[in-house]
Coordinates of C-alpha atoms in Angstrom, one line a residue:
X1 CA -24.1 13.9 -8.8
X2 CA -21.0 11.5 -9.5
X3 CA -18.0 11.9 -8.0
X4 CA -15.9 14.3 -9.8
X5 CA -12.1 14.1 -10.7
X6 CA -11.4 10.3 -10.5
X7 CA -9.2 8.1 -12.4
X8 CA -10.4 10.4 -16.1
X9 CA -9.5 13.7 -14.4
X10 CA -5.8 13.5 -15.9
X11 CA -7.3 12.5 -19.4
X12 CA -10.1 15.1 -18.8
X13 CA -7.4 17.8 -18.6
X14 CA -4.5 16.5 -21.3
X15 CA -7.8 16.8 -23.7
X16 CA -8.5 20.1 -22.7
X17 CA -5.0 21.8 -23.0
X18 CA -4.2 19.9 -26.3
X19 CA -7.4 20.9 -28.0
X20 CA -6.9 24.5 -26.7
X21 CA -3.3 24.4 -28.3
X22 CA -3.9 22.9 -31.4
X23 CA -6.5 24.8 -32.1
X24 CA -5.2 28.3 -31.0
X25 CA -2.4 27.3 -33.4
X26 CA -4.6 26.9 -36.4
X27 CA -6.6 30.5 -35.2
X28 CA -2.8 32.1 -35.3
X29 CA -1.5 30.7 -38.5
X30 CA -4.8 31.2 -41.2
X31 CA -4.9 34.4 -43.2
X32 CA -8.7 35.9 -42.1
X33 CA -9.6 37.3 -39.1
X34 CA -7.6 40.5 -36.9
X35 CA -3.6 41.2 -37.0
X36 CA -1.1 38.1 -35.5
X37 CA -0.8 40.2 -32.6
X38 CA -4.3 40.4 -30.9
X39 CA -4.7 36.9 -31.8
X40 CA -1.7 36.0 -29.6
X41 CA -3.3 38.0 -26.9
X42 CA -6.8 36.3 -27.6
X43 CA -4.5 33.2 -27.1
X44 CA -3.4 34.5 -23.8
X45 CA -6.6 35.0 -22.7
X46 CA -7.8 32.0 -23.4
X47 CA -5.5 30.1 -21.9
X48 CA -5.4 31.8 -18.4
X49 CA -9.6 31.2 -18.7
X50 CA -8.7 27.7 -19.3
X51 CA -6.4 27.7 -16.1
X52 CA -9.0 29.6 -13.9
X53 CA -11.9 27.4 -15.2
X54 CA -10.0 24.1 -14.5
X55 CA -9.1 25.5 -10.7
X56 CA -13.0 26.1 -10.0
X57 CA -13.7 22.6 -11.5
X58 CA -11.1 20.8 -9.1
X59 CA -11.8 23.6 -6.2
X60 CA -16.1 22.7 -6.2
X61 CA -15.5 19.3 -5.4
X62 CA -18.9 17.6 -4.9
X63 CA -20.9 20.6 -4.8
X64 CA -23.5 19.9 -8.0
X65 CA -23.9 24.0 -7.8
X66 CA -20.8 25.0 -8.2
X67 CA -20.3 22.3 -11.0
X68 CA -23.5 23.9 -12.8
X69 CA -22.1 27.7 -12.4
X70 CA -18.4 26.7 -14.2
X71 CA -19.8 24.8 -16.9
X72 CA -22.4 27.0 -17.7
X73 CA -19.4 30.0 -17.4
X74 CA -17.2 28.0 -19.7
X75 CA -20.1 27.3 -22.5
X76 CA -20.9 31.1 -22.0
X77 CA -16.9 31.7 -22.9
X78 CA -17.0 29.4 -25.8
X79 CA -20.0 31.3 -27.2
X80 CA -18.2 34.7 -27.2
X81 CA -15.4 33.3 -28.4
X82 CA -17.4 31.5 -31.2
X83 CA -18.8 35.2 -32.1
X84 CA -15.5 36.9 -31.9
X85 CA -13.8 34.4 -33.9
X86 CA -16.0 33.3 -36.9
X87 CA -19.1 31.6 -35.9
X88 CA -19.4 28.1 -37.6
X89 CA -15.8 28.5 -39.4
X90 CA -14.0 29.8 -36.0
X91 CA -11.1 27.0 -34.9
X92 CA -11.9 26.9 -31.4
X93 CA -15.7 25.2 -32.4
X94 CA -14.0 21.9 -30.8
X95 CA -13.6 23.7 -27.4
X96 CA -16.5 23.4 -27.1
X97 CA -16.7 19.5 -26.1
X98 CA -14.7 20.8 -22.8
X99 CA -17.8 21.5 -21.1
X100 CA -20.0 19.6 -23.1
X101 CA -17.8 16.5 -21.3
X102 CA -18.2 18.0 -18.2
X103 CA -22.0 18.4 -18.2
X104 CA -22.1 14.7 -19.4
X105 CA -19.8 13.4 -17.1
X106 CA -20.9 15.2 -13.7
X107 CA -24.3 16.7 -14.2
X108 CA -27.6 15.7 -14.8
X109 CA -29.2 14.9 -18.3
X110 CA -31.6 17.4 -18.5
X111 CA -29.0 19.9 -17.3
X112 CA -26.2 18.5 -19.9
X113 CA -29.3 18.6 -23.0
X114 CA -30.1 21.9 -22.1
X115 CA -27.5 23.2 -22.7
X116 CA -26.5 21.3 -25.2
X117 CA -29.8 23.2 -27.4
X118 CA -29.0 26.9 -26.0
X119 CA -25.3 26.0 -28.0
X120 CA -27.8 24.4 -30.7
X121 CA -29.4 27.6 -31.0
X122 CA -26.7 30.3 -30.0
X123 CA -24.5 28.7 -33.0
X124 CA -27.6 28.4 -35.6
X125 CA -28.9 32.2 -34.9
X126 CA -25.5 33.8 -35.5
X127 CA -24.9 31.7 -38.8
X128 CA -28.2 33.1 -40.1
X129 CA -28.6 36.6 -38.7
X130 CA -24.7 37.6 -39.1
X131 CA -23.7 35.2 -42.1
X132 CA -22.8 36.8 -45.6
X133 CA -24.5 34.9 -47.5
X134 CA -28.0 36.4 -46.1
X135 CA -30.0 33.6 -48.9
X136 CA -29.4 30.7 -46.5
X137 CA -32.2 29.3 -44.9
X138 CA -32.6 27.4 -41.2
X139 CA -32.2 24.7 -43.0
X140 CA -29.6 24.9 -44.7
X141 CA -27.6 25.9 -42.2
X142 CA -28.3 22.9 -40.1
X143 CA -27.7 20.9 -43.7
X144 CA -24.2 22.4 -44.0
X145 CA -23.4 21.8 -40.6
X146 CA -24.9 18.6 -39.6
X147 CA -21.4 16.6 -39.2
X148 CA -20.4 19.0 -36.4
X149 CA -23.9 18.9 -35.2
X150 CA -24.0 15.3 -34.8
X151 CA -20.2 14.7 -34.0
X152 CA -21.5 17.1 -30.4
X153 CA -24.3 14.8 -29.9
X154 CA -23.2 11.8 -30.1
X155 CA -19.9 12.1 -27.9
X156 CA -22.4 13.6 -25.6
X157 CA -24.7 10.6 -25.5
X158 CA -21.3 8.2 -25.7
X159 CA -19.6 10.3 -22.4
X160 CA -23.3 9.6 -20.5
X161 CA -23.7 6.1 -21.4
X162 CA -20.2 5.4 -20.4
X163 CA -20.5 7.7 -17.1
X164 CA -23.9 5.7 -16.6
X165 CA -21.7 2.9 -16.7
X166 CA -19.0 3.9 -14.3
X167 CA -21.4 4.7 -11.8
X168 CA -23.4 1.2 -11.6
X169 CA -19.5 0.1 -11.7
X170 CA -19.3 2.6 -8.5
X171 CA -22.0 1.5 -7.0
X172 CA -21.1 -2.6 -7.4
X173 CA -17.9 -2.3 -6.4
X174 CA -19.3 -0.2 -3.2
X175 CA -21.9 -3.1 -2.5
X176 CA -19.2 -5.7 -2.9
X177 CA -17.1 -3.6 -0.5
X178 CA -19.6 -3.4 2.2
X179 CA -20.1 -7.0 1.9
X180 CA -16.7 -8.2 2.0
X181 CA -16.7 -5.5 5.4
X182 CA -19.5 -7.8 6.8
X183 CA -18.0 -11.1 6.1
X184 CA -14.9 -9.8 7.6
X185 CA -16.6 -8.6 10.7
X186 CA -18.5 -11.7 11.0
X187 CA -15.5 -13.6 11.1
X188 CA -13.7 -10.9 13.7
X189 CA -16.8 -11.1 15.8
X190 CA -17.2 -14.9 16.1
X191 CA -13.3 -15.4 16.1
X192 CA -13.4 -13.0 19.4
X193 CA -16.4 -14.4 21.2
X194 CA -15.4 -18.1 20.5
X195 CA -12.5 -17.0 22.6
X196 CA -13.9 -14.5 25.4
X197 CA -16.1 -14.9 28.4
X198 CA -19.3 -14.0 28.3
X199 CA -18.8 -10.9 30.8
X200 CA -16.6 -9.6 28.0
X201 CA -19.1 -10.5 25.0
X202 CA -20.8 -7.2 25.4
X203 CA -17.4 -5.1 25.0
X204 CA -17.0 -6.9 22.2
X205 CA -20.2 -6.2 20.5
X206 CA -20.6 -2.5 21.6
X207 CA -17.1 -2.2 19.5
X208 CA -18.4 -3.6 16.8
X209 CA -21.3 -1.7 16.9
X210 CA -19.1 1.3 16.9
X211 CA -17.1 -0.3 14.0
X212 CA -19.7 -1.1 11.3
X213 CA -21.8 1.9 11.7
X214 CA -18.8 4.7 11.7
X215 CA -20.6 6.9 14.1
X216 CA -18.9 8.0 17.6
X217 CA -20.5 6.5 20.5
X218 CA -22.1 2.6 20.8
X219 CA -23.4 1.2 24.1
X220 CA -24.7 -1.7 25.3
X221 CA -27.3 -2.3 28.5
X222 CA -26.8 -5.6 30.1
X223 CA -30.4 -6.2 31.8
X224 CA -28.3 -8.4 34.4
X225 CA -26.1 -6.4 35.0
X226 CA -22.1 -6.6 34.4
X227 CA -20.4 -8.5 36.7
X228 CA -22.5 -6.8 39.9
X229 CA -21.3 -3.1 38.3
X230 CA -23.0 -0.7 36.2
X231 CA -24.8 -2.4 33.3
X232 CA -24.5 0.1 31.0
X233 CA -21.4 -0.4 29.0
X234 CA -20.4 2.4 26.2
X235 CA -17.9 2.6 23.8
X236 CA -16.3 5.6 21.3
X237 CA -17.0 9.4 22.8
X238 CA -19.0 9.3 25.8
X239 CA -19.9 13.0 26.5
X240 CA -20.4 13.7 30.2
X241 CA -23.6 12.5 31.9
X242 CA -24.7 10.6 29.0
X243 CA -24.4 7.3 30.8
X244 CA -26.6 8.0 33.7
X245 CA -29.5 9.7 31.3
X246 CA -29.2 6.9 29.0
X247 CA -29.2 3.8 31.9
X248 CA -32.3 5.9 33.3
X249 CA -34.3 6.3 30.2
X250 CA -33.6 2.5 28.9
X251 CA -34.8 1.5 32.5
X252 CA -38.1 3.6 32.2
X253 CA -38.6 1.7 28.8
X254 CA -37.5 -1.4 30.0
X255 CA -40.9 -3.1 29.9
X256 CA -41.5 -1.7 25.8
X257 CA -38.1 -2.9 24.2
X258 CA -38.5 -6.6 26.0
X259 CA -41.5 -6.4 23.2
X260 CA -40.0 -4.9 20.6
X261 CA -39.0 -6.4 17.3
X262 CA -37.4 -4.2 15.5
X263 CA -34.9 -0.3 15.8
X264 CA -36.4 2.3 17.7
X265 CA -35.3 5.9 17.9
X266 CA -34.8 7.2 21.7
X267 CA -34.6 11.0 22.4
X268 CA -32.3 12.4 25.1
X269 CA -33.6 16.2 26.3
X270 CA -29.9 16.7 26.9
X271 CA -27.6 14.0 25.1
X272 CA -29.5 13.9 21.4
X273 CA -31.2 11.2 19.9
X274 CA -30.1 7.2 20.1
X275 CA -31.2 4.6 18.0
X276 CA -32.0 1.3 20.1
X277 CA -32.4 -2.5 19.4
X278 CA -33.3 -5.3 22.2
X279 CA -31.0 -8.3 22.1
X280 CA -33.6 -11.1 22.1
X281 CA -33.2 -15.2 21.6
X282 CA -36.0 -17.3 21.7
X283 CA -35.9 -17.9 25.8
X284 CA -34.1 -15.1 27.1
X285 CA -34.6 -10.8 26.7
X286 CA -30.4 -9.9 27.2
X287 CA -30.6 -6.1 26.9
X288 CA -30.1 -3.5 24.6
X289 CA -27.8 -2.9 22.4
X290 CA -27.6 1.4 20.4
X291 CA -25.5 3.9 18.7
X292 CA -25.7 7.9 19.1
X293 CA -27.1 9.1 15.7
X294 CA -27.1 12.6 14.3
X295 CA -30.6 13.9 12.6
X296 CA -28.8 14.7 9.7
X297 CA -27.3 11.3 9.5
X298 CA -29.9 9.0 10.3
X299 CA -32.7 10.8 7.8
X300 CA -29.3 10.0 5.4
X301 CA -28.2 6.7 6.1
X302 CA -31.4 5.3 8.2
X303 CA -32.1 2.0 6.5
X304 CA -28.3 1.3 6.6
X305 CA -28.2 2.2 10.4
X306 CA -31.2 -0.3 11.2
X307 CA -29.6 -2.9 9.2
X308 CA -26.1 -3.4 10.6
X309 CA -27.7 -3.3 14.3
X310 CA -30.4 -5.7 13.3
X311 CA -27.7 -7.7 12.3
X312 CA -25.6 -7.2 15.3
X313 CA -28.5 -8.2 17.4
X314 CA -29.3 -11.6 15.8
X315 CA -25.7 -12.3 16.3
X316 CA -25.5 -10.9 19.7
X317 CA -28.4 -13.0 20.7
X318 CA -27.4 -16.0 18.6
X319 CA -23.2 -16.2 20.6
X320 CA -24.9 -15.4 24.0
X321 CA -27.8 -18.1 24.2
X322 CA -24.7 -20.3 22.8
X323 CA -22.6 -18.9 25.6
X324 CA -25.3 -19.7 27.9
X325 CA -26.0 -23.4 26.7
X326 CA -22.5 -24.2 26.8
X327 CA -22.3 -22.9 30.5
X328 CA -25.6 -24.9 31.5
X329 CA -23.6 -28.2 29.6
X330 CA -20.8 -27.5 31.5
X331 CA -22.3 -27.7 34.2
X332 CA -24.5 -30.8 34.0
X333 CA -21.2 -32.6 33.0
X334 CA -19.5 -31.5 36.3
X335 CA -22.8 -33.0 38.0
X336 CA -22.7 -35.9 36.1
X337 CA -18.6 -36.7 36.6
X338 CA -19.6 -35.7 40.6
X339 CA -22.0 -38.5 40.4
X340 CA -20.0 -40.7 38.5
X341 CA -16.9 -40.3 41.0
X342 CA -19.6 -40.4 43.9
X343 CA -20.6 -43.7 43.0
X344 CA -17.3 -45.0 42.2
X345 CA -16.2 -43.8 45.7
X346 CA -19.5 -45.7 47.3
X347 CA -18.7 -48.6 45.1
X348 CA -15.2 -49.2 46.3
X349 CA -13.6 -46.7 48.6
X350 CA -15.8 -46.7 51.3
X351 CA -16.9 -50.1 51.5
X352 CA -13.4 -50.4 52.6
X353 CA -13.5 -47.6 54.9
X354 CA -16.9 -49.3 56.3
X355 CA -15.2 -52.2 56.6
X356 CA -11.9 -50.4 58.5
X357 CA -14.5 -48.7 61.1
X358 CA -16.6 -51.6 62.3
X359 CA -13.3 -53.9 62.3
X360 CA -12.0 -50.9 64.3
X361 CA -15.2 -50.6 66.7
X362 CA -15.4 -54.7 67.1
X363 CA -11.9 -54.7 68.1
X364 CA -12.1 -52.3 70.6
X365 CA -14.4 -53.9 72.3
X366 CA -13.6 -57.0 72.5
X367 CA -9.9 -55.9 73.4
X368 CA -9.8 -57.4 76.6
X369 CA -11.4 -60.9 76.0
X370 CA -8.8 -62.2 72.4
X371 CA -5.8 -63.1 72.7
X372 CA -3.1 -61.7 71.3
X373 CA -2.3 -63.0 68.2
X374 CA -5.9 -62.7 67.1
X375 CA -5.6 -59.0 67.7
X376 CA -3.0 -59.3 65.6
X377 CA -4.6 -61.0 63.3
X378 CA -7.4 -58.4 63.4
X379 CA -4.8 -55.4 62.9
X380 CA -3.4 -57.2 59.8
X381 CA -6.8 -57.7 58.3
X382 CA -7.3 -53.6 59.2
X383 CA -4.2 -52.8 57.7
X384 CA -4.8 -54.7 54.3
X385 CA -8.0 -53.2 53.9
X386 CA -6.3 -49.6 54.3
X387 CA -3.9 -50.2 51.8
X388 CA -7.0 -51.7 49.5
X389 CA -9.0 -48.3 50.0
X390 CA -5.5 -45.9 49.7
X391 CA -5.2 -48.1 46.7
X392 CA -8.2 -47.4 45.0
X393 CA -8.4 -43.8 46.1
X394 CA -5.1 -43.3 44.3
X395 CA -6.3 -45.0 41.0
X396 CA -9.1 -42.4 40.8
X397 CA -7.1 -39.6 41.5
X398 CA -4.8 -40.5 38.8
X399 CA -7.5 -41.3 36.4
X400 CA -8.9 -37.6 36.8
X401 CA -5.4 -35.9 36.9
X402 CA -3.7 -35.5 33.9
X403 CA -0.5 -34.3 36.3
X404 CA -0.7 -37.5 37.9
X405 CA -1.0 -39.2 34.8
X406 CA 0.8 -38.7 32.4
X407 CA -1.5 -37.7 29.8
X408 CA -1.0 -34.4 26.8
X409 CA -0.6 -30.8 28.5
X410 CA -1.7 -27.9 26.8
X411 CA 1.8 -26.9 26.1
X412 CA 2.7 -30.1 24.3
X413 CA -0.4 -29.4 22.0
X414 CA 1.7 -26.0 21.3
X415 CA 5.4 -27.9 21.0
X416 CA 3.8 -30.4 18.5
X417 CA 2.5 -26.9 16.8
X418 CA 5.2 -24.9 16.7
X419 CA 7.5 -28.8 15.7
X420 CA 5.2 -28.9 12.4
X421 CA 5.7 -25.3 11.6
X422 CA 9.2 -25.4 11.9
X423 CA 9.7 -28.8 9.7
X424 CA 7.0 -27.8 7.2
X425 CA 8.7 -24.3 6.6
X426 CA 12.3 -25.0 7.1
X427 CA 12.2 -22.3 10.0
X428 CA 13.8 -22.3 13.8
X429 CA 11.4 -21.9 16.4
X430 CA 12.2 -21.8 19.7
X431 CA 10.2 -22.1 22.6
X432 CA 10.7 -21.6 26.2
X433 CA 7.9 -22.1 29.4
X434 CA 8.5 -20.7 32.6
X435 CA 5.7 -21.3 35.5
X436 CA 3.2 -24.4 35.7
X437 CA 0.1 -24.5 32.9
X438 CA -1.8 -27.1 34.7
X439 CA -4.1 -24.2 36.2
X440 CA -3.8 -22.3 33.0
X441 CA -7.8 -21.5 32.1
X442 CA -9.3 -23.4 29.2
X443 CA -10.4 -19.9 27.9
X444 CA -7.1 -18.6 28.4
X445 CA -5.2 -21.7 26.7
X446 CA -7.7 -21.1 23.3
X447 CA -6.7 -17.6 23.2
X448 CA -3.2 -17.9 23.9
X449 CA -2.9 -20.9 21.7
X450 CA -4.5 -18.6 19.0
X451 CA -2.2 -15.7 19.5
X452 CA 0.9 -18.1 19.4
X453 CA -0.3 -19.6 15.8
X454 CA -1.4 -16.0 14.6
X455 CA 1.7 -14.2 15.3
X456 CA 4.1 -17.3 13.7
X457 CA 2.2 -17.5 10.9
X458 CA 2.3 -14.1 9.8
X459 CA 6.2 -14.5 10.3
X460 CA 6.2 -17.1 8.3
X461 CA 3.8 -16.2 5.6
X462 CA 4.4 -12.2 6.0
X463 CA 7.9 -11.6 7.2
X464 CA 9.9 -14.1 5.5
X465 CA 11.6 -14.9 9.0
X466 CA 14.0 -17.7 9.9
X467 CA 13.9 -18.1 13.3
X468 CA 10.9 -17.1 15.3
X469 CA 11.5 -17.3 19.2
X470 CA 8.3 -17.7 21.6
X471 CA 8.5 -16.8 24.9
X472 CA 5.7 -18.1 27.8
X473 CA 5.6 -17.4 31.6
X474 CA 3.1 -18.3 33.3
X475 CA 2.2 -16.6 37.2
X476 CA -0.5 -16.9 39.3
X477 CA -1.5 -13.5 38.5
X478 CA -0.7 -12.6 35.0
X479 CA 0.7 -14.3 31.4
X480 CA 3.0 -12.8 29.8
X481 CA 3.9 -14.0 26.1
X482 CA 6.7 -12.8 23.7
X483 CA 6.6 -13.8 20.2
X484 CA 10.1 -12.4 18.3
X485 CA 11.3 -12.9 14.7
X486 CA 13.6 -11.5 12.4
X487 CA 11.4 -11.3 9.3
X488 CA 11.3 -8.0 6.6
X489 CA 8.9 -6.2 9.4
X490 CA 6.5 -3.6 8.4
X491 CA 5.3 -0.1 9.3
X492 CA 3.0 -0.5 12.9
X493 CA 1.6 3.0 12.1
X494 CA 0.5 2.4 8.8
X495 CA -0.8 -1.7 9.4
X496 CA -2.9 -0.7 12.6
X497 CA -4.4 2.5 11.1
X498 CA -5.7 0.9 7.7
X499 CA -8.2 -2.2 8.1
X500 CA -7.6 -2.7 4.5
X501 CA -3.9 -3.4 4.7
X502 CA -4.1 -4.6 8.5
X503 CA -6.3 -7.8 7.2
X504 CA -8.1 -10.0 9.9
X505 CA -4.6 -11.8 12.2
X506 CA -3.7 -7.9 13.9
X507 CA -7.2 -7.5 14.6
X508 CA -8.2 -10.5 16.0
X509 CA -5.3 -10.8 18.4
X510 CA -6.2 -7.0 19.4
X511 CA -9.4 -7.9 20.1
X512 CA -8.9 -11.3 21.7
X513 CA -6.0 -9.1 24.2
X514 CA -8.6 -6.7 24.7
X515 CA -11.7 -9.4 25.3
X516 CA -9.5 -11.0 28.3
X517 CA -8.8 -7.5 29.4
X518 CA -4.9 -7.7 28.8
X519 CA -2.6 -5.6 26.4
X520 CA -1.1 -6.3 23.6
X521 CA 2.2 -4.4 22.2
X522 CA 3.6 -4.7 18.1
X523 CA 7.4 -3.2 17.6
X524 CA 8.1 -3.8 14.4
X525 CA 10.9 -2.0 11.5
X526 CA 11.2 -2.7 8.2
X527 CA 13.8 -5.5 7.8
X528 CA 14.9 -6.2 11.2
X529 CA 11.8 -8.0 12.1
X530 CA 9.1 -7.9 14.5
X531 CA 8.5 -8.3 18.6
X532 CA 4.7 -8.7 19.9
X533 CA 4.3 -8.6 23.9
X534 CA 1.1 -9.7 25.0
X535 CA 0.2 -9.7 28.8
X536 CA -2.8 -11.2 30.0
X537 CA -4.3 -11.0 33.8
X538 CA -5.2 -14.0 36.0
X539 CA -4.2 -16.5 33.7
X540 CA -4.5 -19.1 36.6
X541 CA -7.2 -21.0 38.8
X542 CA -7.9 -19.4 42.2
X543 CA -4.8 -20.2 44.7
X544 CA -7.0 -21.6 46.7
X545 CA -8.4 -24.4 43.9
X546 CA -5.0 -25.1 43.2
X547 CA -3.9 -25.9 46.6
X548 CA -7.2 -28.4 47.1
X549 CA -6.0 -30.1 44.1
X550 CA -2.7 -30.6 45.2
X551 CA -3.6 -31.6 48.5
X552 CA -5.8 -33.8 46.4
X553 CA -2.8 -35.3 44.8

C-alpha cells in the first residue's frame, strides 16, 4: 500500500468539502424531492459523516485494512444516499469520486475496480427496477448515462496512473537517498580512518555498522585481540552478558568464519539471533565484524542487512591491510635511515674515534721514552681529530633534527593556513601556541590540523564570522584546542540530532575526537557565534623518547 496523507492530503480534503457543499447546495435549492427542512438535516448528516469518515482516513494510517473498511463504508454511504436522493438525477452523484480517489490513490487495483462495478451495478439496478419510466432497457440506461459513466472511469484510471507514478517517484528518490547515505558514509569512514590508529579502526567501524543498518547493537571481534584487552568490542545497547556469550560462540566458530565468504546468521540461546561477516583481505583473516537482528526485521529487510555489512567488510578489510602496509613501510624506512646513519657514522665518525683511541693507546705507552714537545705534538693531533669527529657528529644530528635546523614545524604549516584564510576571506584569525609540538604525533598533527581547518571553515563559510580566534596548548599529557568565532551561530540541539542538516564537517570532527579517544564540546547561539573545545589525550612522544632526543641534541 502507498503511503497515505502526503503532500495531496490538503487537496484530497479541500475537494471533498467543496464538492460536499456545492452539491448539498444544489440538493437544497431544486424544487423535487422532501420539504427544505429534512434536506437541511440530510445536509447535517452528511456532513458530520464526512467529518467522521475523514478522521478514520487520517487515524488508519498505514494500515491497508482499515483503509479498505472506510472506503468501502463511505461508497456504502454514497449508495444510500444515491437511493434516498434520486438515483441517477440525485446532486450528490459526484460524491462519489471521494472514495473512488481514495481506492485509487491508496488501495490496490483490483480492490479500487471492484468496487468501482458494485457502484456500476448498485446505480444501473435502481435506475431500471425503481425508474418511472419502466420501458427503459439495460441499455439504455447505460446509453443515457454513459458521460457520468466514463467521467468515473477515467479519473479512476488518471488518479492510478498518476499514483503509479508518485510511487516509482517514491521509490527513486528513496534509492537516491540511500545512495547519497552511502557516499556520505564512505567519505566519513575513510575521512576517520585516514586519521586514527589502527587500535581505534575497529570503533570506528562497529559505529558505522550501527549507523548504516539502524538497528541497536553492532560489535566487532578483533581475532588479535585489542590492545592486550578483550577483543570483543560492541557498540549501541549491549544487554547484560551478551559480550561474554557472543566472544564465546565467535571463538567456538572461529575456524568456520576464517572460511566463509559471505553473512551468516548466529543464534544466541539467551541473547537472540546475530548476523555475522569475517573481515578478510587477501593475506590476512582480521575478525568479525555483526549486528543484533530481530526475526521480524531480518525476514524484512535481509538482503539490505547483508549488503551494508558486505560492504562494510570489503572496506574494513580494504583500510586495515592499508593500515598494516603503511606500518610494515614505516618501518623498513626506519631500518633503512638506521642503516643509512649507521654507515654514515662508520664512514666518518668513528674512523675518527678509531683514530682518537689508538693515538690514545700509542701514547700511553710510549709516554716515558718522547720528549715533551712530541707529546705535545701528539695531544694536538688527538685534539684535532676530536673536534673533526664532534664536528661531524653535530652535522648529522642537525641534518636529522628539524629543531636543530631550522626547517618547517607543523605549526607553521597551520600559520601559513590560517595566513591564507584570513587574506583570502578578509577575516582576523588569531592564533596562539602554548607548549612545544616537536613531539606532537604525526597522527595527532593530521587530525588536529583537520579539526583546525574544519571548524574555520564552517565559520567562514557557515557563520559569516569576522574574527575567528584559535587556541593550542600543547602538554605532555593531553591537547587541548579552542577554536572561537563570532559568526550567526546555530542551534547544537537541532545540528547534532539531524544528519541531514548536520552535513559531513560536525561529524567528522566527532568522530575524529572520538577515534583518538578525546572529547569534543560545540556551544553555539544564534547570533553570538560559536566556541568548540576539543581535548585530546597523550598528544606527545613518551617522556622518555623526548629526553634521548634532547640529550641527542
Amino acid at each position: 500500500m502507498r503511503k497515505l496523507f502526503s503532500g495531496e492530503s490538503k487537496v484530497f480534503y479541500l475537494y471533498r468539502y467543496i464538492s460536499l457543499a456545492g452539491t448539498s447546495l444544489v440538493y437544497a435549492i431544486e424544487d423535487r424531492g422532501p420539504p427544505l427542512v429534512i434536506k437541511i438535516g440530510i445536509i447535517l448528516v452528511l456532513f458530520i459523516f464526512a467529518k467522521w469518515i475523514t478522521d478514520m482516513y487520517t487515524q488508519s494510517g498505514q494500515a491497508s485494512r482499515t483503509i479498505k473498511i472506510t472506503v468501502g463504508l463511505e461508497m456504502t454511504g454514497m449508495m444510500i444516499l444515491h437511493l434516498l436522493s434520486g438515483g441517477m438525477d440525485s446532486p450528490f452523484l459526484w460524491c462519489v469520486f471521494n472514495p473512488a480517489w481514495m481506492a485509487a490513490s491508496y488501495l490496490s487495483s483490483v480492490y479500487c475496480w471492484f468496487m468501482m462495478l458494485s457502484y456500476f451495478l448498485f446505480v444501473t439496478a435502481f435506475s431500471y427496477f425503481f425508474a418511472n419510466d419502466q420501458t427503459q432497457t439495460l441499455a439504455t440506461i447505460l446509453l443515457n448515462e454513459n458521460r457520468f459513466y466514463l467521467m468515473l472511469l477515467f479519473m479512476t484510471l488518471s488518479i492510478q496512473l498518476l499514483a503509479g507514478v508518485k510511487s516509482r517517484l517514491e521509490i527513486a528518490n528513496a534509492r537516491t537517498t540511500e545512495t547519497m547515505e552511502h557516499m556520505k558514509s564512505l567519505y566519513q569512514i575513510v575521512e576517520a580512518a585516514t586519521h586514527s590508529e589502527s587500535e581505534n579502526l575497529k570503533i570506528i567501524f562497529a559505529e558505522f555498522a550501527l549507523k548504516l543498518t539502524k538497528l541497536k547493537m553492532s560489535f566487532f571481534w578483533d581475532v588479535n585481540g585489542n590492545g592486550g584487552h578483550d577483543p570483543l568490542i560492541t557498540q549501541g545497547i549491549t544487554p547484560v552478558g551478551v559480550e561474554a556469550s557472543l566472544s564465546a560462540a565467535i571463538e567456538m566458530h572461529a575456524a568456520e568464519l576464517r572460511q566463509l565468504d559471505s553473512c551468516m546468521v548466529m543464534s544466541l540461546p539467551e541473547h537472540g539471533d546475530f548476523l555475522v561477516i569475517p573481515i578478510k583481505s587477501s593475506t590476512r583473516f582480521w575478525g568479525v565484524m555483526g549486528v543484533k537482528i530481530e526475526r521480524s526485521s531480518y525476514e524484512e529487510g535481509r538482503h539490505w542487512f547483508v549488503k551494508q555489512l558486505y560492504f562494510l567488510s570489503e572496506l574494513c578489510a580494504v583500510i586495515l591491510e592499508r593500515h598494516q602496509l603503511e606500518r610494515i613501510e614505516n618501518q623498513l624506512m626506519i631500518i633503512e635511515e638506521q642503516n643509512r646513519i649507521a654507515d654514515e657514522m662508520h664512514d666518518s665518525v668513528s674512523q675518527y674515534i678509531f683514530g682518537i683511541v689508538y693515538a690514545v693507546h700509542s701514547l700511553s705507552r710510549k709516554w716515558k721514552d718522547i720528549s715533551t714537545d712530541q707529546i705535545k705534538e701528539q695531544l694536538q693531533i688527538i685534539q684535532e681529530s676530536s673536534v673533526a669527529a664532534s664536528q661531524e657528529l653535530r652535522s648529522t644530528i642537525y641534518s636529522l633534527s628539524s629543531r636543530k635546523n631550522g626547517g618547517a614545524f607543523w605549526i607553521t604549516t597551520v600559520k601559513s593556513h590560517l595566513d591564507s584564510l584570513s587574506k583570502l576571506h578578509a577575516v582576523k584569525v588569531t592564533l596562539n601556541v602554548t607548549g612545544d609540538d616537536h613531539g606532537l604525533q604525526v597522527n595527532y598533527q593530521k587530525a588536529l590540523f583537520r579539526i583546525i581547518s574544519e571548524a574555520t571553515g564552517n565559520a567562514i563559510r557557515h557563520g559569516r564570522s569576522s574574527h575567528i580566534k584559535v587556541d593550542l596548548s600543547m602538554k605532555s599529557d593531553e591537547v587541548k584546542l579552542s577554536v572561537l568565532d563570532n559568526g550567526s551561530g546555530f542551534s547544537v540541539t537541532e545540528r547534532l540530532s539531524d544528519p541531514k542538516v548536520s552535513g559531513l564537517g560536525v561529524n567528522n570532527m566527532e568522530l575524529l575526537v572520538h577515534s583518538f579517544g578525546g572529547t569534543i564540546n560545540i556551544q553555539s547561539t544564534k547570533g553570538k557565534g560559536t566556541h568548540i573545545q576539543v581535548t585530546l589525550p597523550s598528544g606527545h612522544q613518551d617522556k622518555k623518547e623526548l629526553n634521548e632526543l634532547q640529550m641527542m641534541g
